[in-house]
mmCIF file of the C-alpha atoms, coordinates in Angstrom:
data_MODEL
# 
_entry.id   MODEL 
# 
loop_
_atom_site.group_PDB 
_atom_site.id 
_atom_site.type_symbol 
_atom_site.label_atom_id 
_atom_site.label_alt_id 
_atom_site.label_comp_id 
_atom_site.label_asym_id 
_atom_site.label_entity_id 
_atom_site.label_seq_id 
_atom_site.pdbx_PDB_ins_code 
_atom_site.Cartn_x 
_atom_site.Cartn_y 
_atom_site.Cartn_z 
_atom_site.occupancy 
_atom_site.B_iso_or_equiv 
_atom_site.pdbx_formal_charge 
_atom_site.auth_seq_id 
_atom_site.auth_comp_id 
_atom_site.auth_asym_id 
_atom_site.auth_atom_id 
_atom_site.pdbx_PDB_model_num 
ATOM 1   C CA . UNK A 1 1   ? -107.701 -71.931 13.171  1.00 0.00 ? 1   UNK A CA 1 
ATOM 2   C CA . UNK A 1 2   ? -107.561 -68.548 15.165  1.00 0.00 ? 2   UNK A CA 1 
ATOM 3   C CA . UNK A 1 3   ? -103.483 -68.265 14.562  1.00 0.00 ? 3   UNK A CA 1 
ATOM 4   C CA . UNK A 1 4   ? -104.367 -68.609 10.634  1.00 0.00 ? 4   UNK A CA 1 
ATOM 5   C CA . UNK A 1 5   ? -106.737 -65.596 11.368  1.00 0.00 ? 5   UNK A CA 1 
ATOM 6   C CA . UNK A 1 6   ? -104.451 -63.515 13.195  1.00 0.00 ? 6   UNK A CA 1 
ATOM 7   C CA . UNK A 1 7   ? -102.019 -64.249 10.125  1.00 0.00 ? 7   UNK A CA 1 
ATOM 8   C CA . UNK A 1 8   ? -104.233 -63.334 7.333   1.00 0.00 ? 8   UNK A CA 1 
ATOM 9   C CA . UNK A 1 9   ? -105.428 -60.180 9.216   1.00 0.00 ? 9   UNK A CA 1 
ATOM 10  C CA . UNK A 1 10  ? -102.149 -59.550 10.296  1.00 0.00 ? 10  UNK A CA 1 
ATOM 11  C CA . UNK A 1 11  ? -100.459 -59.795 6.609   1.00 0.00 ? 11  UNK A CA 1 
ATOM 12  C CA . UNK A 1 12  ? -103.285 -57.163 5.404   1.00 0.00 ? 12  UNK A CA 1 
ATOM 13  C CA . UNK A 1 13  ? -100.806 -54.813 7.229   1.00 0.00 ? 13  UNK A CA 1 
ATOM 14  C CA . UNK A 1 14  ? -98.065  -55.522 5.747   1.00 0.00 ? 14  UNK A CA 1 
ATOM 15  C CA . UNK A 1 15  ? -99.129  -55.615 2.246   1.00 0.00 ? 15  UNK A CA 1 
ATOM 16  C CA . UNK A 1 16  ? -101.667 -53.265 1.408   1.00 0.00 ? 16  UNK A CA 1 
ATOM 17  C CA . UNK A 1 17  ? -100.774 -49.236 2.010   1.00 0.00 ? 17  UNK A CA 1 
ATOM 18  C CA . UNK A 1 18  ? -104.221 -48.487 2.471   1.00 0.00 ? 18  UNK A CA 1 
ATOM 19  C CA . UNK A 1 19  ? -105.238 -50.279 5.111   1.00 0.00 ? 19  UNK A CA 1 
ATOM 20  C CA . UNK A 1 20  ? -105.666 -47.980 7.791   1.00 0.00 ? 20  UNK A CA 1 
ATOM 21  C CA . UNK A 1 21  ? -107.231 -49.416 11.144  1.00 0.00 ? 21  UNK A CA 1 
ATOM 22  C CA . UNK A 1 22  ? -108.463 -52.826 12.669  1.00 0.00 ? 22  UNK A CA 1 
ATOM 23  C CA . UNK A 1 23  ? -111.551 -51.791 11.958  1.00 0.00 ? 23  UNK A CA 1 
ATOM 24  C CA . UNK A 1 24  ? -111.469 -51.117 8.920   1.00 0.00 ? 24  UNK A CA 1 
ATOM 25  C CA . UNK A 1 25  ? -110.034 -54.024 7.631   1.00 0.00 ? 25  UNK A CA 1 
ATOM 26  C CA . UNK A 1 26  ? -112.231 -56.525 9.784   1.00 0.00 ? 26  UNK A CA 1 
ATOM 27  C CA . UNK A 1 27  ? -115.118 -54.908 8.449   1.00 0.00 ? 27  UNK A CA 1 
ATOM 28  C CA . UNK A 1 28  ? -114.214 -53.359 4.844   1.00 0.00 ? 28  UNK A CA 1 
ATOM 29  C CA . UNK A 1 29  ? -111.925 -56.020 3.417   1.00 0.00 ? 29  UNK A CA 1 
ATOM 30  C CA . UNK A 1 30  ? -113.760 -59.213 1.309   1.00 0.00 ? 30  UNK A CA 1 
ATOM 31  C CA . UNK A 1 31  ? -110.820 -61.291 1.254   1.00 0.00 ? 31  UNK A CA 1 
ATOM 32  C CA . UNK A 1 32  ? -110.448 -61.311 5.111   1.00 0.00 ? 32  UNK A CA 1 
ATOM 33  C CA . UNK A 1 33  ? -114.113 -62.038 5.138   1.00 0.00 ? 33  UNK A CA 1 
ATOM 34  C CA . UNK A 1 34  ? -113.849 -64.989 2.562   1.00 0.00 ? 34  UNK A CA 1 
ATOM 35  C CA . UNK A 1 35  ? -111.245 -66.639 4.506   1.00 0.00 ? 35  UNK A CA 1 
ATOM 36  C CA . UNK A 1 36  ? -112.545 -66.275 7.328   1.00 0.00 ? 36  UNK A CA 1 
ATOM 37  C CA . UNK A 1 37  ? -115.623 -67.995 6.724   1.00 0.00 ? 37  UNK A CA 1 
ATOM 38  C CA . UNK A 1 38  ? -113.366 -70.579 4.900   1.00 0.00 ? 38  UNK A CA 1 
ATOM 39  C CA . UNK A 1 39  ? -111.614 -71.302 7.469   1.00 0.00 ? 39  UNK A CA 1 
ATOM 40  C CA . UNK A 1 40  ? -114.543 -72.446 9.783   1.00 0.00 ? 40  UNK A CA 1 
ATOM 41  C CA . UNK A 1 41  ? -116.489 -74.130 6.540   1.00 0.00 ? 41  UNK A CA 1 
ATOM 42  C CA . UNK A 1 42  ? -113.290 -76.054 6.196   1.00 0.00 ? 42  UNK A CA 1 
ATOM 43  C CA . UNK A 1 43  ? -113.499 -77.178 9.419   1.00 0.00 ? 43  UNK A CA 1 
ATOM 44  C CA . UNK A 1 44  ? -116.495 -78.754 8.779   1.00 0.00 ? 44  UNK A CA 1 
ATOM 45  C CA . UNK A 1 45  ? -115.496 -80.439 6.363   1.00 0.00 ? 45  UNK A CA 1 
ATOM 46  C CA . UNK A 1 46  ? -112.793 -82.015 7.017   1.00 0.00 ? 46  UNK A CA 1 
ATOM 47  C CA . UNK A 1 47  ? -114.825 -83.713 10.557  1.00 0.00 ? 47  UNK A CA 1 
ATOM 48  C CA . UNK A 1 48  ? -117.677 -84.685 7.613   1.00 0.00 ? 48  UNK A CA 1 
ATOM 49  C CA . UNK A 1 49  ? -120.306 -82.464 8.580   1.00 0.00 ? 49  UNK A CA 1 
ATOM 50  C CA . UNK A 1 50  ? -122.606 -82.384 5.771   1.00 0.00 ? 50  UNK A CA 1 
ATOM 51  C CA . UNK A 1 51  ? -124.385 -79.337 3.855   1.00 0.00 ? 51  UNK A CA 1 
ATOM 52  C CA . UNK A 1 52  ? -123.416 -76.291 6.617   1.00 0.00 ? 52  UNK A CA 1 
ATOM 53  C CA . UNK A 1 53  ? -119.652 -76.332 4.938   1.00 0.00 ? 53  UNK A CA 1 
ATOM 54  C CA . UNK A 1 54  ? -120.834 -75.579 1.391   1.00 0.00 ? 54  UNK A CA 1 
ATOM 55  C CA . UNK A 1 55  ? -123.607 -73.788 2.564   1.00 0.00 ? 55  UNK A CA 1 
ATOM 56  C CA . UNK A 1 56  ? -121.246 -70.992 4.281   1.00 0.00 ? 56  UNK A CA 1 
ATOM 57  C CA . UNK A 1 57  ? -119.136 -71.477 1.450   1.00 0.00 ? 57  UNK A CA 1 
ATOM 58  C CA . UNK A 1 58  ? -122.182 -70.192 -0.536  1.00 0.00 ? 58  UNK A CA 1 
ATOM 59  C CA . UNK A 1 59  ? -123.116 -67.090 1.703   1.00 0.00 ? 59  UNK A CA 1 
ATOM 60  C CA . UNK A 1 60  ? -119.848 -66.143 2.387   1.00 0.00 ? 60  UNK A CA 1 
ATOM 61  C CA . UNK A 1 61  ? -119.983 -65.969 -1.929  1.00 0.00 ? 61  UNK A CA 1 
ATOM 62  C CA . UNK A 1 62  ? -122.804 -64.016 -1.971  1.00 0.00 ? 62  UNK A CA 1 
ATOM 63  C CA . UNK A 1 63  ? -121.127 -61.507 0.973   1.00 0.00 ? 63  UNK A CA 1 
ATOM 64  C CA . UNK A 1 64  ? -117.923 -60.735 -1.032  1.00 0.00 ? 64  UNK A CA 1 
ATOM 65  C CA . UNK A 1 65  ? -117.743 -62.193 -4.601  1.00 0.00 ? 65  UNK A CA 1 
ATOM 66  C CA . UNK A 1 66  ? -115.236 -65.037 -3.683  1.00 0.00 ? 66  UNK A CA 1 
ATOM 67  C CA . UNK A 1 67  ? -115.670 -68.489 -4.049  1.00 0.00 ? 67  UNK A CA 1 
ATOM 68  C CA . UNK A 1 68  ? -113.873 -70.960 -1.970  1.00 0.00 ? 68  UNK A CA 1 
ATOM 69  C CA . UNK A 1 69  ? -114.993 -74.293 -1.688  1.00 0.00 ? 69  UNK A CA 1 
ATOM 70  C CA . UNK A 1 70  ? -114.656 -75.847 1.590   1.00 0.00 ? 70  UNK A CA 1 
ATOM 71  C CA . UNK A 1 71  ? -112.367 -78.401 0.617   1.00 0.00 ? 71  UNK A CA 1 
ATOM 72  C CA . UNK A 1 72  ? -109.759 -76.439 -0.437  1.00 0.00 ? 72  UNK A CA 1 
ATOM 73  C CA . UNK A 1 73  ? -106.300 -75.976 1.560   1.00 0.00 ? 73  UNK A CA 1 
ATOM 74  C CA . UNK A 1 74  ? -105.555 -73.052 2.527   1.00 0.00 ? 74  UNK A CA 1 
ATOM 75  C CA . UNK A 1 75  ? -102.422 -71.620 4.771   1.00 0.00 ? 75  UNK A CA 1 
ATOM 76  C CA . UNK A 1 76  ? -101.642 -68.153 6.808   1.00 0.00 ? 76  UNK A CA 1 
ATOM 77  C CA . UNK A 1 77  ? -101.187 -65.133 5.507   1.00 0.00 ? 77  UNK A CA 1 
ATOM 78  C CA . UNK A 1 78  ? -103.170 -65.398 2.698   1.00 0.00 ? 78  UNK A CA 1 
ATOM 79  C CA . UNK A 1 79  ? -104.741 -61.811 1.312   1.00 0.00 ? 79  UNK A CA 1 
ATOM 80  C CA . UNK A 1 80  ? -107.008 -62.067 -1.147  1.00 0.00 ? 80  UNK A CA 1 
ATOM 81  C CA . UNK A 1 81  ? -107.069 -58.121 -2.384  1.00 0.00 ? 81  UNK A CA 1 
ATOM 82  C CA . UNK A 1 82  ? -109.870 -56.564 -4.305  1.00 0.00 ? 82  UNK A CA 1 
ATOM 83  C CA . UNK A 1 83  ? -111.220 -60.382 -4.337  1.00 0.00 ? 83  UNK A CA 1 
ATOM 84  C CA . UNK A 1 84  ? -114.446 -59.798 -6.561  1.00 0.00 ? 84  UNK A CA 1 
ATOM 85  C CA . UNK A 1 85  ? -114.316 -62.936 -8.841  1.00 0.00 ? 85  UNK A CA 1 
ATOM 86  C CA . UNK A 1 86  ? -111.893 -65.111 -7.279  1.00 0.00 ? 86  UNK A CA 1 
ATOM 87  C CA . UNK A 1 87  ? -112.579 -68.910 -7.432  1.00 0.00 ? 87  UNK A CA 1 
ATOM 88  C CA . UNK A 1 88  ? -110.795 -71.502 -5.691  1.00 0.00 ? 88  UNK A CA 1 
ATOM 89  C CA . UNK A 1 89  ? -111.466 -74.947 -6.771  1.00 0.00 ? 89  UNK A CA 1 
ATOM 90  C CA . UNK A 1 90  ? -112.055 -78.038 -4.279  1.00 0.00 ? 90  UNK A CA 1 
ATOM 91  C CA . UNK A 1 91  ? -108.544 -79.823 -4.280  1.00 0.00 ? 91  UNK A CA 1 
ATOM 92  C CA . UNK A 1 92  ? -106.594 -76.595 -5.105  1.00 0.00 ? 92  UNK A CA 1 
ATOM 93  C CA . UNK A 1 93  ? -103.573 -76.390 -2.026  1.00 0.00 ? 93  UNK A CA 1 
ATOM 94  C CA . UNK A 1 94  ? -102.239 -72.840 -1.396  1.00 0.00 ? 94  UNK A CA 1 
ATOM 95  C CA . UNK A 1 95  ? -99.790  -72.200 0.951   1.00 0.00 ? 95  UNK A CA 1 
ATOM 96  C CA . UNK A 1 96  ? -98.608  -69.407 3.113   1.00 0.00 ? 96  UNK A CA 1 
ATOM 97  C CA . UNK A 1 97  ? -98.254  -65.615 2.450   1.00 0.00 ? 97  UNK A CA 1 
ATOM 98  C CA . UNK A 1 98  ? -99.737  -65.684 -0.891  1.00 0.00 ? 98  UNK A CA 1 
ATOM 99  C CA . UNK A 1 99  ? -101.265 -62.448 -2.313  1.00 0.00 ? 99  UNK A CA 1 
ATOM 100 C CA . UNK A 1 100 ? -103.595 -63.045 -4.819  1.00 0.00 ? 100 UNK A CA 1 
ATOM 101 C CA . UNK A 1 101 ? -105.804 -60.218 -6.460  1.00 0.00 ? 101 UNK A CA 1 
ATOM 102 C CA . UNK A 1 102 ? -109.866 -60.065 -8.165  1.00 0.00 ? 102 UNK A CA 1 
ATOM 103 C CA . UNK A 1 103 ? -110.663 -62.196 -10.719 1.00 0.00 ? 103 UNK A CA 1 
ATOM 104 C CA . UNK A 1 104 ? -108.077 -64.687 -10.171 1.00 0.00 ? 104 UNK A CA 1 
ATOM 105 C CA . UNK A 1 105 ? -109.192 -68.612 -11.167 1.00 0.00 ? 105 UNK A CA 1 
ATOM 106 C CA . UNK A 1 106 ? -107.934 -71.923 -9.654  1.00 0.00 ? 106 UNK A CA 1 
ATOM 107 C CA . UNK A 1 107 ? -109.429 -74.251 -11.616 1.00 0.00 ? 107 UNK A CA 1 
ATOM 108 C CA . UNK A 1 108 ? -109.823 -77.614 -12.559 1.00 0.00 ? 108 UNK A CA 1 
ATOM 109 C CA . UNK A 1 109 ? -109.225 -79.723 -16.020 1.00 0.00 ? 109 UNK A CA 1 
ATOM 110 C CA . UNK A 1 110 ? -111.444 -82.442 -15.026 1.00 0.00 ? 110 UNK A CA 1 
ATOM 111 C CA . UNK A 1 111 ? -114.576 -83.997 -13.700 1.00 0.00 ? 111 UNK A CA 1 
ATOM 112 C CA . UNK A 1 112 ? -113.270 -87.409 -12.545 1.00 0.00 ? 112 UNK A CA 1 
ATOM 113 C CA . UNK A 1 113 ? -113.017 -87.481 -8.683  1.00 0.00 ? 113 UNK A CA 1 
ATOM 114 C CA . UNK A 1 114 ? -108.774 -86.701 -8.440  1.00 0.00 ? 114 UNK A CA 1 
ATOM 115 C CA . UNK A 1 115 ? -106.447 -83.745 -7.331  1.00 0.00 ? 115 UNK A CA 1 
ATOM 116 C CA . UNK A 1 116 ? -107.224 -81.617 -9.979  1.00 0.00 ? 116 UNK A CA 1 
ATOM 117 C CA . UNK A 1 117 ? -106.766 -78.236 -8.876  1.00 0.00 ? 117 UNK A CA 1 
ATOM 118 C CA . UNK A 1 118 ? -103.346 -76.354 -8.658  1.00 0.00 ? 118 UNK A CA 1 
ATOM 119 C CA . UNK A 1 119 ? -100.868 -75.976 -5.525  1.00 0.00 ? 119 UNK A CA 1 
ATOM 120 C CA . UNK A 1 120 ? -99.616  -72.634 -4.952  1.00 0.00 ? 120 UNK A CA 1 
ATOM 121 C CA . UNK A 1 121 ? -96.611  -72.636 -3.078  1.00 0.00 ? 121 UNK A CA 1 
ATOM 122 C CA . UNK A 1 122 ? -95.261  -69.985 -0.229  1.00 0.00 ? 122 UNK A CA 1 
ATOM 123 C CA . UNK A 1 123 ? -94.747  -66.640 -1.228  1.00 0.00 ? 123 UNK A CA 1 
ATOM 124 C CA . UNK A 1 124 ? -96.456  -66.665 -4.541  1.00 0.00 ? 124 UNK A CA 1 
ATOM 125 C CA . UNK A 1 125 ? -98.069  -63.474 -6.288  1.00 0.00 ? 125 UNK A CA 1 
ATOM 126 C CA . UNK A 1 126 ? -100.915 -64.002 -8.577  1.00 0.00 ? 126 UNK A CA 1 
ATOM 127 C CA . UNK A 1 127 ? -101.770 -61.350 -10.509 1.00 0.00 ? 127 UNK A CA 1 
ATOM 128 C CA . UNK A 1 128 ? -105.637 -60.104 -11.020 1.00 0.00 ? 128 UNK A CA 1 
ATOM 129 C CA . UNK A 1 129 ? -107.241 -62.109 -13.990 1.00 0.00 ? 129 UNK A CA 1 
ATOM 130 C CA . UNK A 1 130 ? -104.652 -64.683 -13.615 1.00 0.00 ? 130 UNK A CA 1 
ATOM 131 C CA . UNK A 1 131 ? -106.493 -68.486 -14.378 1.00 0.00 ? 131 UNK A CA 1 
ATOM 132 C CA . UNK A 1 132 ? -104.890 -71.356 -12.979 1.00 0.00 ? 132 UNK A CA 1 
ATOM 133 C CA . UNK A 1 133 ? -105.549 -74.969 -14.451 1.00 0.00 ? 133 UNK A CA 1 
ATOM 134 C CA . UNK A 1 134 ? -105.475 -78.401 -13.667 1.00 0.00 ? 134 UNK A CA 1 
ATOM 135 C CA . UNK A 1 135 ? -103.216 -79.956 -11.481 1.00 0.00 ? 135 UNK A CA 1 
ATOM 136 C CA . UNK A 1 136 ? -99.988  -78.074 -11.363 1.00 0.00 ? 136 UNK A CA 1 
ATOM 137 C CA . UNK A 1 137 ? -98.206  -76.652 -9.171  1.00 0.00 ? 137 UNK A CA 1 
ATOM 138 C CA . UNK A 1 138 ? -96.699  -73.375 -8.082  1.00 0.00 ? 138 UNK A CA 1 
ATOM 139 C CA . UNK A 1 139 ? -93.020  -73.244 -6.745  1.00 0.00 ? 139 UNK A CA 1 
ATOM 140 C CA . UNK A 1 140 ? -92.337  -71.036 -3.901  1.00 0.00 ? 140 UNK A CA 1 
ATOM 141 C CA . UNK A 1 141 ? -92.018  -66.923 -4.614  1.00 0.00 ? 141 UNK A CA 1 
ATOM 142 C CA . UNK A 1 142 ? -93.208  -67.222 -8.176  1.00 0.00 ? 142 UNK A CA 1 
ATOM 143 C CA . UNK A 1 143 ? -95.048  -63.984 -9.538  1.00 0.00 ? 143 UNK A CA 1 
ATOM 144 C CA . UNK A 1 144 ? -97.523  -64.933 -11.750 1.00 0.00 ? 144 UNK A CA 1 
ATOM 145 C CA . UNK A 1 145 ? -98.867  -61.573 -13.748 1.00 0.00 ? 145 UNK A CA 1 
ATOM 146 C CA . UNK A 1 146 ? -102.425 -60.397 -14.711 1.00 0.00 ? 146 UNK A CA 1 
ATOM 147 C CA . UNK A 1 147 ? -104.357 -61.960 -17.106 1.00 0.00 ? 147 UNK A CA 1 
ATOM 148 C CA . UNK A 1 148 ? -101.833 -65.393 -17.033 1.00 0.00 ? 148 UNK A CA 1 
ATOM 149 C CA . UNK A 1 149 ? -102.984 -68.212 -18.059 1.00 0.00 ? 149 UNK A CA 1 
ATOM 150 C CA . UNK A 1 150 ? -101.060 -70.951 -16.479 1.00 0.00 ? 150 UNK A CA 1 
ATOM 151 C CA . UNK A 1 151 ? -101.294 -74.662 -17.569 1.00 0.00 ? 151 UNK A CA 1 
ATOM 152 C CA . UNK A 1 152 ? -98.197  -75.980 -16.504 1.00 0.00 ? 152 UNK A CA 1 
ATOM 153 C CA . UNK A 1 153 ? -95.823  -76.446 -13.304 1.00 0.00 ? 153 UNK A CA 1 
ATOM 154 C CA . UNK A 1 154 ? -93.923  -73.226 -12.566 1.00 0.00 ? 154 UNK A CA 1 
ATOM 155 C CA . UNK A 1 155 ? -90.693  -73.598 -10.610 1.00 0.00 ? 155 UNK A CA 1 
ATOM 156 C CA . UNK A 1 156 ? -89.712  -71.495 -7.750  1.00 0.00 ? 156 UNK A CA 1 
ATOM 157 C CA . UNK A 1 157 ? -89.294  -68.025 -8.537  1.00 0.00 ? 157 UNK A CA 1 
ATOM 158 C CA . UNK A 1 158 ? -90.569  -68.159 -11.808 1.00 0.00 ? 158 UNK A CA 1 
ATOM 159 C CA . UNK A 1 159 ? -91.969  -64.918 -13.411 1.00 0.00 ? 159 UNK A CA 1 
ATOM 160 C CA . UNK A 1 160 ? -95.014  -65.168 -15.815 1.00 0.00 ? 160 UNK A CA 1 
ATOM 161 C CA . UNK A 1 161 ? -97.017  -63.044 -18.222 1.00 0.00 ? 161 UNK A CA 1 
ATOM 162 C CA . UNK A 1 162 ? -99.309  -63.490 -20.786 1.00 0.00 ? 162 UNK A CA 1 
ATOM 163 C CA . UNK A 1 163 ? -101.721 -65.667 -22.587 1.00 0.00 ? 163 UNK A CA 1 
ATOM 164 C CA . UNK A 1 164 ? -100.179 -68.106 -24.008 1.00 0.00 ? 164 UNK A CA 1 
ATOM 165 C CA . UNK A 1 165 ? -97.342  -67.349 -21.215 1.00 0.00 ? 165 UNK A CA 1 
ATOM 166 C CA . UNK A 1 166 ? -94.142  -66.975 -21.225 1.00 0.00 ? 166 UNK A CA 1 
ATOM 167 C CA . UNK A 1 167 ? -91.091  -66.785 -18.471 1.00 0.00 ? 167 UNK A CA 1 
ATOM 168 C CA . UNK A 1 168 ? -89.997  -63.181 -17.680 1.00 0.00 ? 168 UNK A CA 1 
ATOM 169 C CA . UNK A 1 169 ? -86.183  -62.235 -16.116 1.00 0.00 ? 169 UNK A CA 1 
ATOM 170 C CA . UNK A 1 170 ? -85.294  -59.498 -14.013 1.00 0.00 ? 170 UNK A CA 1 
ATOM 171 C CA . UNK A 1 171 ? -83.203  -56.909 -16.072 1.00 0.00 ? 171 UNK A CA 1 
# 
């Protein structure tokens, strides 16, 4: 758990010009504080400890504006920028150095007890707005832009826009 820490504060860093000092970031930055809260609520979870995971889950909600339920997967790297609004479903799977920004959705299609959240690959950019649904998943280094609504599997390196969406190219 403390090397997926390291990573996500670590990848702050390297992603996001503004960030200025440890300090800063450890105290100023709601996606760091999300995840990190995550992290140990996942914990929990996964040995069966009842109530405590969600109930972190909950203040760590009312803290920054992002929702993570314990049960979700989660790898290192992971920076959650501007995160106000973010929602990560309880099966959704997301894997290492993804950047995601506010308002993004991973979502689920249905109430029956199943995988039915998306996994997001390595590398994968989701755009603020973006709502992911069901369960699909993400190839590696796919940029997904804001305001996307994705429904469907995306391959690696896809590139997508819009609602309904469409695949971009590089020109």
């Amino acid at each position: 758990m403390l090397s997926s820490l390291v990573a996500d504060f670590r990848i702050i860093f390297e992603r996001d010009p503004a960030a200025r000092n440890w300090l800063e970031v450890l105290v100023c930055y709601p996606g760091l504080q999300a995840l990190s809260c995550h992290r140990i609520a996942h914990w929990l979870y996964k040995i069966g400890i009842p109530f405590f995971p969600r109930f972190i889950s909950h203040l760590a909600r009312f803290l920054t504006g992002i929702e993570i339920h314990p049960g979700a997967q989660i790898g290192r790297g992971v920076f959650i920028d501007h995160g106000m609004g973010v929602v990560i479903g309880e099966t959704a799977v997301i894997g290492d150095d993804v950047l995601m920004y506010h308002g993004v959705t991973l979502g689920g299609r249905t109430l029956e007890s199943v995988k039915r959240h998306p996994t997001v690959g390595n590398n994968v950019s989701i755009g603020a707005g973006a709502t992911l649904i069901g369960n699909i998943t993400i190839g590696d280094n796919a940029i997904i832009g804001a305001n996307t609504t994705v429904t469907r599997d995306l391959a690696p390196g896809s590139r997508v826009v819009g609602s309904p969406m469409r695949e971009v190219e590089d020109k």
